[in-house]
PDB file of C-alpha atoms and ligand atoms in Angstrom:
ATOM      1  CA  UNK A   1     -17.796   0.818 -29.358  1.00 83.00           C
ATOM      2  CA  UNK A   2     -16.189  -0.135 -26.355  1.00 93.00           C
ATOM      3  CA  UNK A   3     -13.868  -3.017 -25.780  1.00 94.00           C
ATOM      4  CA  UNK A   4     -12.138  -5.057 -23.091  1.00 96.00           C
ATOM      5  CA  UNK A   5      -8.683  -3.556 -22.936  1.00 97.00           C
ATOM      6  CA  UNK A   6      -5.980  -6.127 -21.223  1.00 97.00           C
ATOM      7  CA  UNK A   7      -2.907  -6.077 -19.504  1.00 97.00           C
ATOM      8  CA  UNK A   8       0.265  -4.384 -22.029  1.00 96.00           C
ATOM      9  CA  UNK A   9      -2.601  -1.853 -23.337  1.00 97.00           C
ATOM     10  CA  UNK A  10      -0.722   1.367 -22.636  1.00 97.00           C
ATOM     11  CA  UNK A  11      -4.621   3.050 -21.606  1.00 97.00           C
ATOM     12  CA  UNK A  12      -4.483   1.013 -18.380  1.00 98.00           C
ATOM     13  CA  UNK A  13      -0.952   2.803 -17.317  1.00 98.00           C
ATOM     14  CA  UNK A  14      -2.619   6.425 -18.233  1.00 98.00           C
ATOM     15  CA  UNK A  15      -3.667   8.571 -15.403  1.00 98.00           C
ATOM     16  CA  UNK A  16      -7.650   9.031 -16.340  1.00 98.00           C
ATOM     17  CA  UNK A  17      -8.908  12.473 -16.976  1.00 98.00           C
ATOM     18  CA  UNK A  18     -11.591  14.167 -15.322  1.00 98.00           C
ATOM     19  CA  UNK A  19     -15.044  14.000 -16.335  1.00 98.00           C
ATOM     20  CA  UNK A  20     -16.234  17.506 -17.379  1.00 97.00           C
ATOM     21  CA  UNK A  21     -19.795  17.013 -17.729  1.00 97.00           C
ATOM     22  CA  UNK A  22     -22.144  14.346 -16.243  1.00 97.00           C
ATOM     23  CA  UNK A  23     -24.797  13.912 -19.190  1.00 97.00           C
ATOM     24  CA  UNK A  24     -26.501  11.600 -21.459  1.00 97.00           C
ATOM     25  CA  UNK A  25     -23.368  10.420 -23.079  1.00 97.00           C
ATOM     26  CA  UNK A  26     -22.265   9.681 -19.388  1.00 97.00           C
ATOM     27  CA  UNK A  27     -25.099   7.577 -18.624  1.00 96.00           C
ATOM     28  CA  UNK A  28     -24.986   5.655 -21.963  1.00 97.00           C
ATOM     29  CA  UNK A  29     -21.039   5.086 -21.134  1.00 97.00           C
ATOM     30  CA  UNK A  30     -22.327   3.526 -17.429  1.00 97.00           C
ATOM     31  CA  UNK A  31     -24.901   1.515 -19.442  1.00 96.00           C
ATOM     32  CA  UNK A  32     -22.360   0.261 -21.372  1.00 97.00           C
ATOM     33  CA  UNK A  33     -20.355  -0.926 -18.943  1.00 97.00           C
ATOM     34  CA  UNK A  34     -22.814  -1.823 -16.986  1.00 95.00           C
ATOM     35  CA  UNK A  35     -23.926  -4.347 -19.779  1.00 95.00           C
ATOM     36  CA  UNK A  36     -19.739  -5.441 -20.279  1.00 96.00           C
ATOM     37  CA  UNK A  37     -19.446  -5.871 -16.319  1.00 94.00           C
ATOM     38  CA  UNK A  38     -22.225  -8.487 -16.509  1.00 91.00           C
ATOM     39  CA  UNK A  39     -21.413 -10.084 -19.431  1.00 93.00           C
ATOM     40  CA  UNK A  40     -17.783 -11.116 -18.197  1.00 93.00           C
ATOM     41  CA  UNK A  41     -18.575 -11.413 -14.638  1.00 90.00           C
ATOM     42  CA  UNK A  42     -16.980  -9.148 -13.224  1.00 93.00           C
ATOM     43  CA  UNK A  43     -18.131  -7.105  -9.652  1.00 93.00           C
ATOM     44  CA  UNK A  44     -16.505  -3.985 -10.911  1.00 96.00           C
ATOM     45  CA  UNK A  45     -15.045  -2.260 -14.294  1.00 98.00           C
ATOM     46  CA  UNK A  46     -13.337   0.936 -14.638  1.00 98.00           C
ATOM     47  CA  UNK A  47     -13.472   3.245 -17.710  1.00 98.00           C
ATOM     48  CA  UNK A  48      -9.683   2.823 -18.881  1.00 98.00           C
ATOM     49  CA  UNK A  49     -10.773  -1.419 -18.891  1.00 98.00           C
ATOM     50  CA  UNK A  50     -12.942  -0.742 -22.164  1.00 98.00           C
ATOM     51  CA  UNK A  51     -11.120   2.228 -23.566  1.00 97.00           C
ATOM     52  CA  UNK A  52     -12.124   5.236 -22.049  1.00 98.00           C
ATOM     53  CA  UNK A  53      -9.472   7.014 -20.123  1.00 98.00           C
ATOM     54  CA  UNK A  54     -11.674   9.000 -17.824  1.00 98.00           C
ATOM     55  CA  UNK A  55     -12.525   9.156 -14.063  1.00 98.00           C
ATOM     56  CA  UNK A  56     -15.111   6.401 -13.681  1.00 98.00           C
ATOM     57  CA  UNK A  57     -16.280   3.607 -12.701  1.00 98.00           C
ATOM     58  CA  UNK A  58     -18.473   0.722 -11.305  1.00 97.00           C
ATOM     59  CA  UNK A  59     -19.578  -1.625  -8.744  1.00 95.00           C
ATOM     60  CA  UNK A  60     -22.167  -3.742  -8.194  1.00 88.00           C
ATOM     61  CA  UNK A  61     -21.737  -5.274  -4.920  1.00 74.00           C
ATOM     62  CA  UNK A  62     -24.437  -4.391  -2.463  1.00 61.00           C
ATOM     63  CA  UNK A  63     -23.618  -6.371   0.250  1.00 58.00           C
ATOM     64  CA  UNK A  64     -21.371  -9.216   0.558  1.00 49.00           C
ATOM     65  CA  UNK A  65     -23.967 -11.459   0.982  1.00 52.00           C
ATOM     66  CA  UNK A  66     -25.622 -10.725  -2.003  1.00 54.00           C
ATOM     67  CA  UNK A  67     -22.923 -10.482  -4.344  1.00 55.00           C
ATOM     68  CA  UNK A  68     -23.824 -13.128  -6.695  1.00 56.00           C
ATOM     69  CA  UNK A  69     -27.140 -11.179  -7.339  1.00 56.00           C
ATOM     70  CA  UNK A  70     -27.044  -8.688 -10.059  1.00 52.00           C
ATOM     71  CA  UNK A  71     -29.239  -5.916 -11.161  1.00 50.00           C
ATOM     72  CA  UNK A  72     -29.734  -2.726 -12.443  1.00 48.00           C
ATOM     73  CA  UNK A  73     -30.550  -1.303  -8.488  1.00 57.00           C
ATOM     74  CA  UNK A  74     -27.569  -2.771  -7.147  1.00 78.00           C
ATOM     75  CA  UNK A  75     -25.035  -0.717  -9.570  1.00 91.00           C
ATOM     76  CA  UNK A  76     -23.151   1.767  -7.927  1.00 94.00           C
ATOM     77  CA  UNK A  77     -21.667   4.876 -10.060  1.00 97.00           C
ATOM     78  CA  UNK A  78     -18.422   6.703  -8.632  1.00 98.00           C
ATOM     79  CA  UNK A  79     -17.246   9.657 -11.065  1.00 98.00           C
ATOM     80  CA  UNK A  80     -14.185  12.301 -10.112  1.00 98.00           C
ATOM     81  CA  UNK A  81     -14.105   9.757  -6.817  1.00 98.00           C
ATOM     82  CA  UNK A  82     -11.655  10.876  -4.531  1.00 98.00           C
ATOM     83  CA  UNK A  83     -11.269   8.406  -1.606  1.00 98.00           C
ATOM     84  CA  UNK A  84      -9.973   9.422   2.115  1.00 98.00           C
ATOM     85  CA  UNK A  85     -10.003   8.197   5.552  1.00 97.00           C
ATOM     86  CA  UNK A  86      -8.392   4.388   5.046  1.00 96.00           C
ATOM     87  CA  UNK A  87      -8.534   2.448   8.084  1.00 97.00           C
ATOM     88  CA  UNK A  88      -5.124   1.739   9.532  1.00 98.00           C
ATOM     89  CA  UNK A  89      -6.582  -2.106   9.666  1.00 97.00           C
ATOM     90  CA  UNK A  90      -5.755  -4.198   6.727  1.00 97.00           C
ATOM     91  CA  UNK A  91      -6.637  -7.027   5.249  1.00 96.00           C
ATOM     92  CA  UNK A  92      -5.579  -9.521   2.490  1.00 97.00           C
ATOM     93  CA  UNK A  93      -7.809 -11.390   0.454  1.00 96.00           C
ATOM     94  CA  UNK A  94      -7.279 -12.924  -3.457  1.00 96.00           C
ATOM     95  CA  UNK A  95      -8.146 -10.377  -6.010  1.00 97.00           C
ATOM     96  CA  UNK A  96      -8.705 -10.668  -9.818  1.00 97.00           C
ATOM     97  CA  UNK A  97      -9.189  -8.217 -12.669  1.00 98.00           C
ATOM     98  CA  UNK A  98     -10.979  -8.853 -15.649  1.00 97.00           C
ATOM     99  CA  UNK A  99      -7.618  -6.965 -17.914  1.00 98.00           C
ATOM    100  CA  UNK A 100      -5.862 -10.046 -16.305  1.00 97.00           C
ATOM    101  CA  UNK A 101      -7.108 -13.090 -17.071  1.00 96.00           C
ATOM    102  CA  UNK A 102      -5.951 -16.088 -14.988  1.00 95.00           C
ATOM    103  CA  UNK A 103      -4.542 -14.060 -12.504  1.00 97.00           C
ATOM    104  CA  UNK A 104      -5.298 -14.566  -8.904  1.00 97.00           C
ATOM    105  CA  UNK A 105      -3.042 -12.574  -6.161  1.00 97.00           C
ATOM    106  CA  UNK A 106      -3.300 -11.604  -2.226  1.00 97.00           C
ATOM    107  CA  UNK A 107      -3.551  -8.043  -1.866  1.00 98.00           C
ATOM    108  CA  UNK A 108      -3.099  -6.294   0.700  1.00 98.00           C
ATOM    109  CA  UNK A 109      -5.774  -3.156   1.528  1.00 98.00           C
ATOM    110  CA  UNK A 110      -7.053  -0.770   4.153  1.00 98.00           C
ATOM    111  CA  UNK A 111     -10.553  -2.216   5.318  1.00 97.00           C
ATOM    112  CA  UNK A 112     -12.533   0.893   4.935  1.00 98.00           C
ATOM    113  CA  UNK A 113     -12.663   3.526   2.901  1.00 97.00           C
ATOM    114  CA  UNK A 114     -14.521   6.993   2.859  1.00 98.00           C
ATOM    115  CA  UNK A 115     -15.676   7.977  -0.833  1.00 98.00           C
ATOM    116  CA  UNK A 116     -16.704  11.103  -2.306  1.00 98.00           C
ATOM    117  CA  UNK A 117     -17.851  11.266  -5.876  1.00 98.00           C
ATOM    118  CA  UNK A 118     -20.154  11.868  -8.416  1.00 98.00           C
ATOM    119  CA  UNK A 119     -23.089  10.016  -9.146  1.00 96.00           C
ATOM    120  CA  UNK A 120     -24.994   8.955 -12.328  1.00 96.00           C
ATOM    121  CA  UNK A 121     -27.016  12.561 -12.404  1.00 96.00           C
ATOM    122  CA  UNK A 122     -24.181  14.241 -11.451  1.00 97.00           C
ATOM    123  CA  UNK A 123     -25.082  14.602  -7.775  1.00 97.00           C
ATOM    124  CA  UNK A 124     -22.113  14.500  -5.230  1.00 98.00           C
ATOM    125  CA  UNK A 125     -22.205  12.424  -2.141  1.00 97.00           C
ATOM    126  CA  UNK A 126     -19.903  10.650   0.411  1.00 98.00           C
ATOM    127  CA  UNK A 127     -19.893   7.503   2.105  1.00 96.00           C
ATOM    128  CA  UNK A 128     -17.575   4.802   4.174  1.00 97.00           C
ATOM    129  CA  UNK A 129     -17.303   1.503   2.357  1.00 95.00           C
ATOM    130  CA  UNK A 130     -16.238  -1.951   4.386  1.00 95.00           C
ATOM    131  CA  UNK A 131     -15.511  -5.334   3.289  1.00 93.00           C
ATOM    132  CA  UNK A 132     -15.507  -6.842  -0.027  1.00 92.00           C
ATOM    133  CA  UNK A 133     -17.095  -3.039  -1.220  1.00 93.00           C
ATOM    134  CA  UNK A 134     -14.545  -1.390  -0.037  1.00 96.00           C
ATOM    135  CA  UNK A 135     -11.559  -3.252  -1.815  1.00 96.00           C
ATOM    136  CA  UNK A 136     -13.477  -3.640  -4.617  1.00 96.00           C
ATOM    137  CA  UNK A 137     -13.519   0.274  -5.022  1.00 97.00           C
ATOM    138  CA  UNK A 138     -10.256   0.678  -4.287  1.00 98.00           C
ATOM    139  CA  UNK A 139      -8.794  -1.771  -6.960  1.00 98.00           C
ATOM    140  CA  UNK A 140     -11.424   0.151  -9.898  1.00 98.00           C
ATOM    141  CA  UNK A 141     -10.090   3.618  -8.082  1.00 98.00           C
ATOM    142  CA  UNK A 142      -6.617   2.086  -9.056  1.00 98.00           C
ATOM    143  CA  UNK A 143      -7.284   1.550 -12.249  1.00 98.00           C
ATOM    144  CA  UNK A 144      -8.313   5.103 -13.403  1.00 98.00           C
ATOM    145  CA  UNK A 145      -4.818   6.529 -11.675  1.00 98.00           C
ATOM    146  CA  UNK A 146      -2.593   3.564 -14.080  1.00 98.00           C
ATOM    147  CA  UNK A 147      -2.060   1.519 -11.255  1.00 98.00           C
ATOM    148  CA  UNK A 148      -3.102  -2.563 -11.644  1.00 98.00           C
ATOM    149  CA  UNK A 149      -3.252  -5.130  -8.534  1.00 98.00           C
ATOM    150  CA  UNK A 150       0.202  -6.712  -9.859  1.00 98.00           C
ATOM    151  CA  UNK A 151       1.650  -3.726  -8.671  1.00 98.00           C
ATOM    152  CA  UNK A 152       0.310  -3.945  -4.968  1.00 97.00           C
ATOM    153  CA  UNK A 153       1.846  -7.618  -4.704  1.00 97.00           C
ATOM    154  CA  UNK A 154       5.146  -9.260  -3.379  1.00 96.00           C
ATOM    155  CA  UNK A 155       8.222  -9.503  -5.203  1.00 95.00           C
ATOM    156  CA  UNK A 156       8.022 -13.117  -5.004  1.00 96.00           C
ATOM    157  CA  UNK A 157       4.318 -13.583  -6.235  1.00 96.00           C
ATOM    158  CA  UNK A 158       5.466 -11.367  -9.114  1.00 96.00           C
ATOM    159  CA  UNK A 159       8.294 -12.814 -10.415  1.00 96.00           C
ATOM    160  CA  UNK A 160       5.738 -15.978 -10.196  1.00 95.00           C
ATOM    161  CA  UNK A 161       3.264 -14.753 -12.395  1.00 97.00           C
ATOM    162  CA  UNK A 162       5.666 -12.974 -14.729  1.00 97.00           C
ATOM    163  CA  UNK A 163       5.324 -15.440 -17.562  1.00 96.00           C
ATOM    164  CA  UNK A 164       1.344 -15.457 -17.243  1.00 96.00           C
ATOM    165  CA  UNK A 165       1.580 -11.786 -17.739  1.00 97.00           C
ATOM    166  CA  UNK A 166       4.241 -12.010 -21.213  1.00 96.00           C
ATOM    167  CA  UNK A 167       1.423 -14.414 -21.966  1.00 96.00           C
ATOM    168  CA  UNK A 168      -1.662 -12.014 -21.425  1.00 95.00           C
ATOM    169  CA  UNK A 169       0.399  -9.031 -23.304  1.00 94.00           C
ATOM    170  CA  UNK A 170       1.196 -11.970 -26.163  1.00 93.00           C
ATOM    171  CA  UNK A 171      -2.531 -13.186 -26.739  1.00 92.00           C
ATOM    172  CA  UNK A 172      -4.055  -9.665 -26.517  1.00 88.00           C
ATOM    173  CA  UNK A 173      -1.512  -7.628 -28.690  1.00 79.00           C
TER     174      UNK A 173
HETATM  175 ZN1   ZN B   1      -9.230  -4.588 -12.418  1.00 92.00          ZN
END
């Protein structure tokens, strides 16, 4: 059964490992999630986030217009993603994670992105994200290399936050 895992779980430091096989057991796994993304609110959720240190994860921002809509057709898969071509442009913009409650911090990230991955049958394909999308994938593509948005902030906002995050590792232990 899979389980929201939160900040001080050591899964969410691991590097993920590559996923051998897209198969039924995949496609359960993204239904899973799919069902846990919704269910806290969240516009994306990695694999390592409920317990499963592997190369995945998901999105369901269409466009940034729509992004308070959510259904089935608007879920986008990325497996094995390996992202490329960042714009040299950067933006900033408040980000959350569901692994860390409470926590809102500017991050700073290219503004596009070029991804190539897997989808849900296993079929490979490529395209350039923008926008809200495209930081979005970045902070889940994060996530399955160990890395969390705390890490991607200033000194300052850190050292702010630090007793929200003894408080996070505290509550979930
Ligand atoms: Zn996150």
């Amino acid at each position: 059964m899979l389980s929201m895992r939160y900040f001080g779980d050591p899964i969410l430091r691991k590097r993920a490992k590559i996923v051998e096989k897209v198969d039924e057991e995949t496609r359960q796994i993204v239904a899973d999630m799919a069902e846990i993304m919704k269910q806290y609110r969240g516009i994306g959720l990695a694999a390592p986030q409920v317990g499963l240190s592997i190369r995945l994860f998901i999105s369901r921002i269409e466009k940034e217009s729509e992004e308070t809509k959510i259904s089935a057709d608007n879920l986008l898969v990325f497996i094995n993603p390996r992202l490329s071509e960042a714009s040299a442009k950067e933006d900033v913009m408040k980000e959350g994670c569901l692994s860390l409650p409470g926590i809102h911090e500017e991050v700073w990230r290219p503004e596009e992105i070029t991804v190539e991955a897997l989808d849900i049958h296993g079929k490979l394909f490529k395209k350039r994200f923008s926008g809200l999308q495209a930081r979005c994938i970045m902070h889940e593509n994060d996530h399955i290399n160990g890395t969390l948005f705390i890490d991607r902030i200033t000194m300052r906002a850190r050292t702010h936050i630090e007793h929200l995050l003894r408080a996070i590792k505290k509550k979930y232990k």
